[in-house]
Coordinates of C-alpha atoms in Angstrom, one line a residue:
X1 CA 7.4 20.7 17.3
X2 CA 11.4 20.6 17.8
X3 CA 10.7 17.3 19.2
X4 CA 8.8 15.8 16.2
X5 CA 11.3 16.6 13.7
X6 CA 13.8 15.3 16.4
X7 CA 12.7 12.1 16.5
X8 CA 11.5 12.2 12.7
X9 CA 14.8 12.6 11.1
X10 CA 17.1 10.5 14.1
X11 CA 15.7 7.7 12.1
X12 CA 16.3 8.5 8.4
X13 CA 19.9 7.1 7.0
X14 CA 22.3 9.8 6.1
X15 CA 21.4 9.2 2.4
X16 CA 18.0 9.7 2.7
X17 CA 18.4 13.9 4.0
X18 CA 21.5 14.4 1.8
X19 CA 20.1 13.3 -1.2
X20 CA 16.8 14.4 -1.2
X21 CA 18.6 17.7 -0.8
X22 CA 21.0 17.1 -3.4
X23 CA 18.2 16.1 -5.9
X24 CA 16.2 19.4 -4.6
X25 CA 19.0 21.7 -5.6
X26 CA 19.6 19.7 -8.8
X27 CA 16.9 19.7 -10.4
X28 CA 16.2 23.1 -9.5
X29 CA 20.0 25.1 -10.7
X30 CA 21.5 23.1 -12.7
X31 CA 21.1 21.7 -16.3
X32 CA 20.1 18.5 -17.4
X33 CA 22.5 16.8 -19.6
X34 CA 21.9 13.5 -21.3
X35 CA 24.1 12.1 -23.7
X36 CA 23.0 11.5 -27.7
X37 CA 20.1 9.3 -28.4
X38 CA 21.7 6.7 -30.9
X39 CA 20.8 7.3 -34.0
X40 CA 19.5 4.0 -34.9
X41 CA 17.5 2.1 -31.9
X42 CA 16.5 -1.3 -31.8
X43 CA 14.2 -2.6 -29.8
X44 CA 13.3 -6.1 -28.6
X45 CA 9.9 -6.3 -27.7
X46 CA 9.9 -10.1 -26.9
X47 CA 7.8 -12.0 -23.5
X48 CA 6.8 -15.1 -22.0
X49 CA 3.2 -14.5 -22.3
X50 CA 0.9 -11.3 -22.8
X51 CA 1.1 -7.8 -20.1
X52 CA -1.2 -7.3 -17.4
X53 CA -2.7 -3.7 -18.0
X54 CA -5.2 -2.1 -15.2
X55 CA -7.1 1.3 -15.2
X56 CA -10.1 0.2 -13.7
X57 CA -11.7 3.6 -13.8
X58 CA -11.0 5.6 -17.4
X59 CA -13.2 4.5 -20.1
X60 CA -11.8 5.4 -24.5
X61 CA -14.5 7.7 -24.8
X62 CA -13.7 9.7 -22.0
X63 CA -9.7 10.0 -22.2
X64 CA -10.2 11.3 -26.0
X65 CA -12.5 14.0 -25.1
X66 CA -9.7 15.0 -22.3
X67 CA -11.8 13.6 -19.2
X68 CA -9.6 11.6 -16.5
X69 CA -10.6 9.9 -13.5
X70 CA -8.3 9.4 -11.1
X71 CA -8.4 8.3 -7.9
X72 CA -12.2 8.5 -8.2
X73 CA -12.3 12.0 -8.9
X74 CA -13.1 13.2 -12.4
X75 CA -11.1 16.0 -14.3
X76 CA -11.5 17.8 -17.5
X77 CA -7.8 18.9 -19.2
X78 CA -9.1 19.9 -22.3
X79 CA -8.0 19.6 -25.9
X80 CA -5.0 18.8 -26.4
X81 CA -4.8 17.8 -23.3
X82 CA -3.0 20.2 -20.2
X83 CA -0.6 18.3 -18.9
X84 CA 0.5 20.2 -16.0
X85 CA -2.9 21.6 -15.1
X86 CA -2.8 23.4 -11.2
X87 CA -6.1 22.7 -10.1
X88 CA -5.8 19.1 -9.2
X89 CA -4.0 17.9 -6.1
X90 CA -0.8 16.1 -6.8
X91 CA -1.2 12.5 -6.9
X92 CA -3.9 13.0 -9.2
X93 CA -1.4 15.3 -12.1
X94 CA 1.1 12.0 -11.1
X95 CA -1.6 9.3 -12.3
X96 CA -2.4 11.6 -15.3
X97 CA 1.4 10.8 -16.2
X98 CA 1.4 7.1 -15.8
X99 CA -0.3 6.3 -18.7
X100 CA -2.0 3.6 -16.8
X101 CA -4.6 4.4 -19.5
X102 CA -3.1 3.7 -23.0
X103 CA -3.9 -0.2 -23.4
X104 CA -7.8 1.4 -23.5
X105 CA -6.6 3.2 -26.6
X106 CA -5.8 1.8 -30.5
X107 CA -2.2 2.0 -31.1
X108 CA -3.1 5.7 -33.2
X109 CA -4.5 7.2 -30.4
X110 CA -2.4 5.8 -28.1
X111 CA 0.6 7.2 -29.9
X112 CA -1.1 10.5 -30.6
X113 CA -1.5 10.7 -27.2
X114 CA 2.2 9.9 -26.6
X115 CA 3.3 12.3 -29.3
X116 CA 1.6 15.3 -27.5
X117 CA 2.8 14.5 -23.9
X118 CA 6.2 14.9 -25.6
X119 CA 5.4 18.3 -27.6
X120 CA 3.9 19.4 -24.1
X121 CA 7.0 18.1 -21.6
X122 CA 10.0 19.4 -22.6
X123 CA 13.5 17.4 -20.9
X124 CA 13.3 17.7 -17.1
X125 CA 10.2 20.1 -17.2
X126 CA 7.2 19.5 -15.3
X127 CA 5.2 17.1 -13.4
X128 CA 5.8 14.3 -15.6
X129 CA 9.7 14.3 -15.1
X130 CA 9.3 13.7 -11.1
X131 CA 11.1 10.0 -11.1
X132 CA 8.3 8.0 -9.6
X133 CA 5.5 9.3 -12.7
X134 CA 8.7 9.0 -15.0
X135 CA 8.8 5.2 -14.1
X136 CA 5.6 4.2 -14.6
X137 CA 5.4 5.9 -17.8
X138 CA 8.4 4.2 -19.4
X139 CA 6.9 0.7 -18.3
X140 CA 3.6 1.4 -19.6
X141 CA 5.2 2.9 -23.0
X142 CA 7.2 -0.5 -23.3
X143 CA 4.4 -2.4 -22.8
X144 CA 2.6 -0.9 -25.4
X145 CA 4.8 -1.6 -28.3
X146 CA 5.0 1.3 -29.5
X147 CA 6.0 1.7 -33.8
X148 CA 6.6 5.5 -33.6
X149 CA 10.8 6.3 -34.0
X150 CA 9.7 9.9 -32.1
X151 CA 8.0 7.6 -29.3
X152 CA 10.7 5.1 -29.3
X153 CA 13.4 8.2 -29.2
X154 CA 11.2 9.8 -26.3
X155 CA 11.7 6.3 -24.4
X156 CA 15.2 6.1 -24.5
X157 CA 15.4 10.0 -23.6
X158 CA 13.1 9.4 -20.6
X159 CA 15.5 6.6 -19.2
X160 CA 18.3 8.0 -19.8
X161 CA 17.0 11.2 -17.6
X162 CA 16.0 8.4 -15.2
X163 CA 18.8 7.0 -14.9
X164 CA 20.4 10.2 -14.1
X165 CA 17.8 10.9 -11.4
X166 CA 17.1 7.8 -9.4
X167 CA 15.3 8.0 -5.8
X168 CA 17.8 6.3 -4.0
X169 CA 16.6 9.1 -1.3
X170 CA 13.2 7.0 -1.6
X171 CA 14.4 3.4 -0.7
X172 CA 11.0 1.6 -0.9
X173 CA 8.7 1.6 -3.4
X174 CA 9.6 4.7 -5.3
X175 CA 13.3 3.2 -5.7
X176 CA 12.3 -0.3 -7.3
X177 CA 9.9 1.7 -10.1
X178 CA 12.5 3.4 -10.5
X179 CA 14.5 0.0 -11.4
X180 CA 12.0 -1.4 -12.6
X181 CA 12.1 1.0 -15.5
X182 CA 15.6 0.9 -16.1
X183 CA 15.2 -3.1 -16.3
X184 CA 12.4 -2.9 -18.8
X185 CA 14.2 0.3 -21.1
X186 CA 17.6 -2.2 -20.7
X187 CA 16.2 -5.0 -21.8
X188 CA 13.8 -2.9 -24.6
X189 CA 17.1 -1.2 -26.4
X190 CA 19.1 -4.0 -25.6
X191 CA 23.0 -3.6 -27.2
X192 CA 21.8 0.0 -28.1
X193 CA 23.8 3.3 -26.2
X194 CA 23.3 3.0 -22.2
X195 CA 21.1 0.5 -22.2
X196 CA 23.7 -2.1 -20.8
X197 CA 24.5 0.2 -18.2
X198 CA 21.1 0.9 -17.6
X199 CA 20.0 -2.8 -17.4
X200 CA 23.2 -3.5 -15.0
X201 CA 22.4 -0.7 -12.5
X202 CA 18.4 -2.0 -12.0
X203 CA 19.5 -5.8 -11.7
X204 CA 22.3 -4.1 -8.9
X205 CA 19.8 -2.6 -7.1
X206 CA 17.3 -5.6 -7.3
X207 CA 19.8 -7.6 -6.0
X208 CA 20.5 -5.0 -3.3
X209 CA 17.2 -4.1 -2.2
X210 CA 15.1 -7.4 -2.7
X211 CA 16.2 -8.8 0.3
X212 CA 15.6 -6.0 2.5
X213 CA 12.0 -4.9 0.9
X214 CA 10.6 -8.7 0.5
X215 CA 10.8 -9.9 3.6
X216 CA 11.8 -13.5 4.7
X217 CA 8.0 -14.2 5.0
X218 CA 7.1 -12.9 1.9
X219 CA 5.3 -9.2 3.1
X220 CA 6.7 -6.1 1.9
X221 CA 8.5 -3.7 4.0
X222 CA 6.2 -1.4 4.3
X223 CA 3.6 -3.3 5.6
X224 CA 0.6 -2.1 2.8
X225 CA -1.1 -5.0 1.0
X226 CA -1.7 -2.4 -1.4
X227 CA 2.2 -1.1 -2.5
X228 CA 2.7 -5.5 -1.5
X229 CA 0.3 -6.2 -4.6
X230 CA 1.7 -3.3 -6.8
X231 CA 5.1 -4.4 -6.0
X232 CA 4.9 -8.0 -6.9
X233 CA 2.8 -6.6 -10.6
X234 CA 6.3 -5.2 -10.9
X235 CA 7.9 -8.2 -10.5
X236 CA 5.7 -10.5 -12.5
X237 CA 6.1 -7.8 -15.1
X238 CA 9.6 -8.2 -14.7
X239 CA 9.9 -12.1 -14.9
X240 CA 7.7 -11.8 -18.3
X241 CA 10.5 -10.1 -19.8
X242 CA 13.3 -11.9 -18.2
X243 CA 14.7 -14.6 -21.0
X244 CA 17.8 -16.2 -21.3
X245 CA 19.0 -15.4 -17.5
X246 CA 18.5 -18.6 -15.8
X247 CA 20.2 -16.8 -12.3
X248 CA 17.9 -13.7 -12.6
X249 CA 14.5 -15.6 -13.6
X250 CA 15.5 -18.0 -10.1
X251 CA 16.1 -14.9 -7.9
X252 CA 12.8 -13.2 -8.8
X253 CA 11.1 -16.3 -9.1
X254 CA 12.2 -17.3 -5.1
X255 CA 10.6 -13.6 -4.5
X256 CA 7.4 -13.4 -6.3
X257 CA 6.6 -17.1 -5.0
X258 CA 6.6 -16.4 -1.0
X259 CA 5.0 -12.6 -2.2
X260 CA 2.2 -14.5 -3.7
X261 CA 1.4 -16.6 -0.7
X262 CA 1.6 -13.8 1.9
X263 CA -0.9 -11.5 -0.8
X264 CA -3.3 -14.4 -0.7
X265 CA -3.9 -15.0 2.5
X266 CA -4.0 -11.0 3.7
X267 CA -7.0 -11.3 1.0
X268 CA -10.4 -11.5 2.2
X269 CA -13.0 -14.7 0.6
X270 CA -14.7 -11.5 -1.0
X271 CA -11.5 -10.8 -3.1
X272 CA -10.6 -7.8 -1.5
X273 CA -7.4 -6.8 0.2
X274 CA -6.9 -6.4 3.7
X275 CA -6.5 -2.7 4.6
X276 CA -3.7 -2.2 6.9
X277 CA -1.8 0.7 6.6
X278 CA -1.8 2.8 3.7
X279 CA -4.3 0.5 1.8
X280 CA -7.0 0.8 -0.6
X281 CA -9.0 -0.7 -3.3
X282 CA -8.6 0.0 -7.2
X283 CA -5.1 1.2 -7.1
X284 CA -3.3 -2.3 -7.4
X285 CA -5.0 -5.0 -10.0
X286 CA -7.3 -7.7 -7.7
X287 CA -5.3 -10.3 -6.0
X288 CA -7.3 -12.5 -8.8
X289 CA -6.1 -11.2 -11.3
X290 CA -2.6 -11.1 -10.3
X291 CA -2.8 -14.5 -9.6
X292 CA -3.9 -15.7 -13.1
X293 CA -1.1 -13.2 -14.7
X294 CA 1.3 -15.1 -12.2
X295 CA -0.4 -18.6 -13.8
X296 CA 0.6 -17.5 -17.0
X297 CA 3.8 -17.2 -15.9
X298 CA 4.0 -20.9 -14.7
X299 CA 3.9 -20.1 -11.2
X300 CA 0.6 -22.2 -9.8
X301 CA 1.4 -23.9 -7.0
X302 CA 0.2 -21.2 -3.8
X303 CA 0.8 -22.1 -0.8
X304 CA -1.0 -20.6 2.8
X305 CA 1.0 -19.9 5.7
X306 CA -1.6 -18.1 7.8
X307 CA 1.3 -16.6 10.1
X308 CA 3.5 -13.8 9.1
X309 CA 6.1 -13.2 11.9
X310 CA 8.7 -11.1 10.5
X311 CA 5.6 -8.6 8.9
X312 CA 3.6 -8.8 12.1
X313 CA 0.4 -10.7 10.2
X314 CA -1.5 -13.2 11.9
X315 CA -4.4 -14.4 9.8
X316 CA -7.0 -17.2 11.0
X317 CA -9.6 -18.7 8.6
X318 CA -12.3 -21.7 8.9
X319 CA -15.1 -22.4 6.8
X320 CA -17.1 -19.2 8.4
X321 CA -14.2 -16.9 9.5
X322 CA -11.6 -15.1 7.9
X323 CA -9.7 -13.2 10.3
X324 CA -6.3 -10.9 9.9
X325 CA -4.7 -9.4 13.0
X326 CA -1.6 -6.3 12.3
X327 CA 0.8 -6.9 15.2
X328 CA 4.4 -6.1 14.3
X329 CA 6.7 -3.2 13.6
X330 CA 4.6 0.0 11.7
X331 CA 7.6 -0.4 9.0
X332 CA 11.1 0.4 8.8
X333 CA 12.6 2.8 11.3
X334 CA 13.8 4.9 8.3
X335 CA 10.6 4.7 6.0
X336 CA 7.3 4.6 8.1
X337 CA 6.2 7.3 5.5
X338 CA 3.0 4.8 5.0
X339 CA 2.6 3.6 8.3
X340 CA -0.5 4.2 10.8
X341 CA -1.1 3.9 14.4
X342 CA -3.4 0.5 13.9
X343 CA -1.2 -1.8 16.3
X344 CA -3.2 -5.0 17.3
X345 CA -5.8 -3.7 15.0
X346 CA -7.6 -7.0 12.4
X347 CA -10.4 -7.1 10.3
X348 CA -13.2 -9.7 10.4
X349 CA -15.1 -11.6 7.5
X350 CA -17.9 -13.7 7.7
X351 CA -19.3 -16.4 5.3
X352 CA -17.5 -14.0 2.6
X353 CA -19.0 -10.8 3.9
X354 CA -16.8 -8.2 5.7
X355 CA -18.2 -7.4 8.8
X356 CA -15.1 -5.6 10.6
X357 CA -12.8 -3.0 8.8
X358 CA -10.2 -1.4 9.0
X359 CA -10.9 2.7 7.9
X360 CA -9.0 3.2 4.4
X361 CA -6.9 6.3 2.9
X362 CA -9.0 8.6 1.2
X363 CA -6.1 10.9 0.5
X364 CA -2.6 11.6 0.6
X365 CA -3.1 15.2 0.7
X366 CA -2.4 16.3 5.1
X367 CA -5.8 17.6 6.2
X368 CA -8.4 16.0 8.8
X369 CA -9.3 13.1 6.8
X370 CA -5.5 12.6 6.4
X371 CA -4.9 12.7 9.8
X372 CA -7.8 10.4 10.7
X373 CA -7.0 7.5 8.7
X374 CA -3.5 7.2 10.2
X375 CA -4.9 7.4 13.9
X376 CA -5.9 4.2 16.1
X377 CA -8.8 6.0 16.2
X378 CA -9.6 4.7 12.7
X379 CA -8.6 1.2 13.7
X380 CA -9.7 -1.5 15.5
X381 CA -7.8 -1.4 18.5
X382 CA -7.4 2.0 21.3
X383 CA -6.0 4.5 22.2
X384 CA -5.9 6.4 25.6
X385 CA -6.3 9.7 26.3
X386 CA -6.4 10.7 22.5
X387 CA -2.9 9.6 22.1
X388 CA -2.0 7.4 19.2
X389 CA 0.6 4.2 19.8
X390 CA 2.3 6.1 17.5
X391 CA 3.2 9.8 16.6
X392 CA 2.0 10.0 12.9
X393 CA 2.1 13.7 11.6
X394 CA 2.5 15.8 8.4
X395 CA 1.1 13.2 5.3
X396 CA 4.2 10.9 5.8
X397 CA 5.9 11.6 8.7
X398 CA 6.1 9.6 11.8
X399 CA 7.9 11.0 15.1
X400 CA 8.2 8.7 18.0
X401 CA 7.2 5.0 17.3
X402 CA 7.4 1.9 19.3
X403 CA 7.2 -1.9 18.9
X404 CA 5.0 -4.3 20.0
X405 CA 6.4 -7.2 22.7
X406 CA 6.0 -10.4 23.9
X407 CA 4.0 -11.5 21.1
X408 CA 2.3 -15.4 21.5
X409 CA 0.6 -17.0 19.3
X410 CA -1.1 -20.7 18.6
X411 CA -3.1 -21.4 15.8
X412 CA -4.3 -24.4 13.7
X413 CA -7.5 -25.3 11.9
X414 CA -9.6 -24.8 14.6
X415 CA -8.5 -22.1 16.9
X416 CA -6.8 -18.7 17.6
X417 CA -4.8 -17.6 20.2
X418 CA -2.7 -14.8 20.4
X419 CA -1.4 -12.1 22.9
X420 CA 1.2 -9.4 23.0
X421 CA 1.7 -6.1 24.4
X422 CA 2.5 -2.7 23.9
X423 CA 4.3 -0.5 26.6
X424 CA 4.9 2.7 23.9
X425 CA 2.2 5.0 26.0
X426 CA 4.5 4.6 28.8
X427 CA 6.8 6.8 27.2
X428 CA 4.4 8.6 25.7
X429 CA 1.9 9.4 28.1
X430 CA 3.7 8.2 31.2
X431 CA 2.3 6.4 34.8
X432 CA 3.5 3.3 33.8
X433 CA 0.8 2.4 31.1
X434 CA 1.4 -0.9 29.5
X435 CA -1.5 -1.9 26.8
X436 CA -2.1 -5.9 26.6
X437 CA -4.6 -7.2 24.2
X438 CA -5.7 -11.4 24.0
X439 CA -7.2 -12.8 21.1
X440 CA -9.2 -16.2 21.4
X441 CA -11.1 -18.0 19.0
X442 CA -13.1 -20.8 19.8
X443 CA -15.8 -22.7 17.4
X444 CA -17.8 -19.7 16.3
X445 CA -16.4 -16.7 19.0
X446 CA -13.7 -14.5 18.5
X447 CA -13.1 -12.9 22.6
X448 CA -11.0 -10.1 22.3
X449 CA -9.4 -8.7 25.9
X450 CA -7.4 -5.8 26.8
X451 CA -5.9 -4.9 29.7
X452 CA -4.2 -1.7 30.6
X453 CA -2.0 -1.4 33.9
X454 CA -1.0 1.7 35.1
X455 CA -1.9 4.6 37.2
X456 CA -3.9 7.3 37.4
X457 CA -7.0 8.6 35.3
X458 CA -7.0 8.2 31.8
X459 CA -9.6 7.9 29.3
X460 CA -9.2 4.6 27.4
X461 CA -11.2 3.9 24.3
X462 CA -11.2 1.1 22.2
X463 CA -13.1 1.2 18.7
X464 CA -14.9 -1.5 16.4
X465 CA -15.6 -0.2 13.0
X466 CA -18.5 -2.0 11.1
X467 CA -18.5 -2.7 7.3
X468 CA -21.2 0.6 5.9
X469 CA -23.4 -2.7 4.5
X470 CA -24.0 -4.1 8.3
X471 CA -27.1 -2.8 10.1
X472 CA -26.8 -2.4 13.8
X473 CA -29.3 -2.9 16.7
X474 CA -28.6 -2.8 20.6
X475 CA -29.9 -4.6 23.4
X476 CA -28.0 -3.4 26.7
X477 CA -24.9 -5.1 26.1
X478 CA -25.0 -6.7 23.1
X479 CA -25.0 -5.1 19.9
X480 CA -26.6 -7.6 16.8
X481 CA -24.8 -6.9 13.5
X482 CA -26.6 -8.4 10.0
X483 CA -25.0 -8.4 6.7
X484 CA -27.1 -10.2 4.1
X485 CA -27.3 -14.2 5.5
X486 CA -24.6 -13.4 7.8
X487 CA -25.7 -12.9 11.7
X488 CA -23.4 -11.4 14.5
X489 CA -24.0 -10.5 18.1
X490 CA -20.5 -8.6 19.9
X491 CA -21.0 -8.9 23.2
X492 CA -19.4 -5.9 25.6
X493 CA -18.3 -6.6 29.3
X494 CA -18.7 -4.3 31.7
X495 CA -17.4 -1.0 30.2
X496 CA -19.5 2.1 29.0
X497 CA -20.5 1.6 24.9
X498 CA -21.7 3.7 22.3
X499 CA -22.3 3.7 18.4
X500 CA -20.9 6.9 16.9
X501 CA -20.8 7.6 12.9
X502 CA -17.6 7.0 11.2
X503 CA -16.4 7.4 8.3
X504 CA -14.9 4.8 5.9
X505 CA -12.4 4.7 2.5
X506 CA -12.8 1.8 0.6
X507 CA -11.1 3.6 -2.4
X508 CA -9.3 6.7 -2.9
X509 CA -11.8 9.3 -2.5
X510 CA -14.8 7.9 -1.6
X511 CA -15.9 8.5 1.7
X512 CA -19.1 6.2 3.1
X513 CA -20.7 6.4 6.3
X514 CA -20.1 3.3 8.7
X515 CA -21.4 2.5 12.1
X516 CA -18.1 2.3 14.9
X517 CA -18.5 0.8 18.4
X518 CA -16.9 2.7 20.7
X519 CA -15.7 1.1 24.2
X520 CA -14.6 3.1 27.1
X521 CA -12.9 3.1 30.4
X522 CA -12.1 6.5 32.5
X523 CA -9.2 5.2 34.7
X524 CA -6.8 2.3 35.1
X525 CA -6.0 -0.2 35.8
X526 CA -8.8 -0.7 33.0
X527 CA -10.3 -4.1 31.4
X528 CA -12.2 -3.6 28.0
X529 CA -13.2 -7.2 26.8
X530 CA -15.8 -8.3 24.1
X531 CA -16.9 -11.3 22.5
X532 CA -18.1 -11.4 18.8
X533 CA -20.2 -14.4 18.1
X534 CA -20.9 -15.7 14.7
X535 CA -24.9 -16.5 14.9
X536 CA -24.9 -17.8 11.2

């Protein structure tokens, strides 16, 4: 266990342990001071075109008889509404403090609503002060125009606390909300108290961070389409309110362009993001709809690029296939907190219909199913001997972690060939063991091959996780996979096989049963090749 934490925290910039300490001991012994709201605060509500709001789970009805559903699990707070309830996990109190919610509402019960969170939450108390809740709920009290002076005095209280409790300690995700924020409470008290200082420090840090989050290909660091979509809603968000500053509307523009392109093509014909990493459906709007908020915002022009090199994406489509293959870095060295061990691992579609998946997140919360979504094990690609490619433990931690090499690709409108190879199990497990994985495609077959060189006897496995709609039938070798009109025989090559039930997270807790082909080898050198074969 020494180990772990060895090669957990050799990573993490100096920043990250200092300041997360700091913030600890902080918030915890000392008090909060905030200077004066102003007495009189103006606000400038102005934008290019109207917000994109999404909460596609709450319904009116429900949130004014105190009934929440969050991250598909439904919770009673009561009336008034307990805003720091115990029973529900975390993640679930923080989406309960977004406000996500509030464009279902009228502006009375909206602001009725508002009005009791800040009766409820006094300065610095609670869950709702955490930064990353915090953040959200500023944007999403902007964006509702609020007419309320207690609301509008609450708002600049909120950033001003913000502003004094930034995650710099987080630098992904949870440090551009945190930005964001400030951008949207600078520009919404404009000329009023801090708010200069407030809008200075976010466009600082955008200017800082933007080129080391977006990357030069357009994927987000982290390597999640899902925080990828969220974080280019922030930006779109962003632009909307961004007048009058030719230099700033160019440098988000330049960022939200290449983002759009790269979230396109890791989209599935279906509509539905791709599911690498920590990835799942109904937290970020559709890629859909942030395109036609983006349209609104005069950017209509996407281009596809089908290969990602600097995120490690490699996507092939034709008029039957849509294919996405995860080989690069898990994330940066000092932030793989969203990372899983799913190196060479793809997904498959089919005349629209996913036929090949990758597992989900069904929680953040470290337990089994935790723990499973994050190994190869819920991937399509293998692992040996039970070890991972990479040392994922705790709900965000990752210990030892190594790269993929001698990546190769060729790809244009008709084919698909790509190889690289991973040597981490060498230091992992040891004898040598160096995994190589080829991936063809040719008319209407995808070939997949891996090799593993080595020594010694190991137990290699190597796992193909089917969509939950497919049914599944066996012949020998060959399994035959329908999905509606769609039609597809995988082929195995001389390796033991099996079908073993899995389980698969399309959405934050919801857990469906899936059919997984399991391929295995008992000793290396090993070969484990198939061949999947679009019938129709």
């Amino acid at each position: 266990m020494i180990l772990k934490y060895y090669y957990t925290i050799k990573y993490l910039r100096k920043e990250q342990i200092f300041g997360r300490i700091y913030s600890i001991i902080k918030r915890k012994y000392f008090k909060q001071n905030i200077p004066d709201i102003p007495f009189k605060l103006e606000t400038n509500e102005q934008s290019l075109t109207d917000y994109l709001f999404y909460d596609p789970t709450n319904r009116k009805e429900e949130i004014l008889n105190g009934n929440f559903t969050f991250l598909n699990h439904c919770g009673q707070t009561g009336i008034p509404i307990n805003w720091n309830i115990n029973e529900f996990p975390l993640l679930w109190k923080f989406n309960l403090h977004y406000f996500n919610y509030g464009f279902l509402l009228n502006k009375s019960e909206f602001e009725n609503i508002c009005i009791n969170w800040i009766n409820e939450n006094p300065l610095g108390k609670g869950t709702g002060w955490h930064s990353y809740p915090l953040s959200i709920r500023i944007v999403n009290w902007i964006k509702m125009k609020p007419e309320n002076e207690v609301i509008k005095h609450s708002i600049y209280q909120q950033a001003s606390f913000l502003y004094r409790n930034m995650e710099f300690y987080f630098p992904g995700n949870h440090y551009l909300e945190n930005a964001k924020a400030l951008y949207f409470a600078g520009k919404y008290f404009s000329g009023c108290g801090e708010s200069d200082k407030w809008l200075s420090e976010a466009k600082r840090i955008f200017y800082k961070e933007l080129p080391i989050q977006v990357l030069s290909d357009g994927g987000y660091f982290e390597r999640s389409t899902m925080y990828h979509a969220i974080m280019l809603f922030g930006l779109l968000d962003m632009y909307n309110i961004t007048l009058h500053d030719e230099e700033y509307c160019d440098f988000l523009k330049r960022n939200i362009t290449k983002m759009l392109h790269f979230l396109n093509d890791l989209t599935h014909p279906n509509g539905e993001i791709t599911l690498f990493n920590d990835s799942a459906e109904g937290i970020a709007p559709e890629t859909k709809v942030l395109n036609e908020y983006a349209n609104d915002l005069g950017f209509n022009n996407i281009e596809e690029k089908n290969i990602y090199t600097d995120s490690g994406y490699y996507v092939f489509k034709n008029k039957n296939i849509y294919f996405a293959l995860d080989a690069g870095k898990i994330g940066p060295d000092y932030l793989p907190a969203h990372s899983h061990s799913d190196i060479f691992s793809y997904e498959l579609s089919v005349n629209k219909k996913k036929i090949i998946t990758d597992t989900g997140v069904f929680e953040y919360k470290h337990g089994i199913r935790r723990n499973y979504s994050r190994s190869a094990s819920a991937h399509n690609t293998l692992c040996i001997d039970g070890i991972d490619q990479i040392e994922c433990w705790g709900s965000f931690r990752v210990a030892r972690r190594y790269k993929p090499e001698n990546i190769k690709y060729e790809c244009n409108a008709d084919n698909f060939n790509f190889s690289g190879e991973y040597k981490g199990f060498a230091r992992l497990i040891g004898d040598k063991i160096i995994h190589r994985r080829n991936i063809l495609t040719k008319d209407n077959t995808i070939s997949v091959r891996d090799s593993v060189s080595g020594k010694g006897n190991h137990l290699v496995k190597s796992y193909i996780h089917l969509h939950p709609d497919c049914s599944i039938s066996a012949d020998g070798n060959e399994y035959f996979i329908s999905l509606d009109e769609v039609d597809v025989k995988i082929s195995i090559k001389d390796c033991d096989h099996e079908i073993e039930e899995t389980e698969y997270y399309p959405q934050f807790g919801i857990a469906l049963t899936q059919s997984t082909i399991i391929l295995t080898k008992t000793s290396i050198p090993a070969q484990i090749d198939y061949d999947i074969l679009i019938l129709k």
